[in-house]
Amino acid sequence: MRCWEDSVTLIPFLPFLPFFTFFNFSLFPALRRVDFFEKIEVVLNFVKDNEK
């Protein structure tokens, strides 16, 4: 369940998400970008659920 662990790890760094996105794409261009965006979506959905 690595995706969930990554999401939890990302939450404190949400303000730095644009930098992380650039960092991730520049260092790991070979990664599946769809998978990365899915992780972002999971994080955003998790935050939205917590705001309710």
Tab-separated table of C-alpha atoms in Angstrom, residues 20-42:
chain	number	residue	atom	x	y	z
A	20	PHE	CA	7.656	18.676	-5.831
A	21	THR	CA	5.968	18.218	-9.195
A	22	PHE	CA	8.853	19.945	-10.987
A	23	PHE	CA	11.384	18.044	-8.861
A	24	ASN	CA	9.675	14.735	-9.587
A	25	PHE	CA	9.397	15.297	-13.351
A	26	SER	CA	12.950	16.603	-13.712
A	27	LEU	CA	14.542	13.771	-11.719
A	28	PHE	CA	12.320	10.878	-12.748
A	29	PRO	CA	11.004	11.563	-16.266
A	30	ALA	CA	10.850	7.819	-16.871
A	31	LEU	CA	8.199	7.318	-14.181
A	32	ARG	CA	4.628	6.847	-15.288
A	33	ARG	CA	3.225	10.352	-14.987
A	34	VAL	CA	-0.332	9.041	-14.824
A	35	ASP	CA	0.602	7.176	-11.657
A	36	PHE	CA	2.048	10.388	-10.202
A	37	PHE	CA	-1.111	12.355	-10.965
A	38	GLU	CA	-3.177	9.560	-9.419
A	39	LYS	CA	-1.180	9.996	-6.218
A	40	ILE	CA	-1.807	13.758	-6.324
A	41	GLU	CA	-5.516	13.087	-6.784
A	42	VAL	CA	-5.543	10.731	-3.794
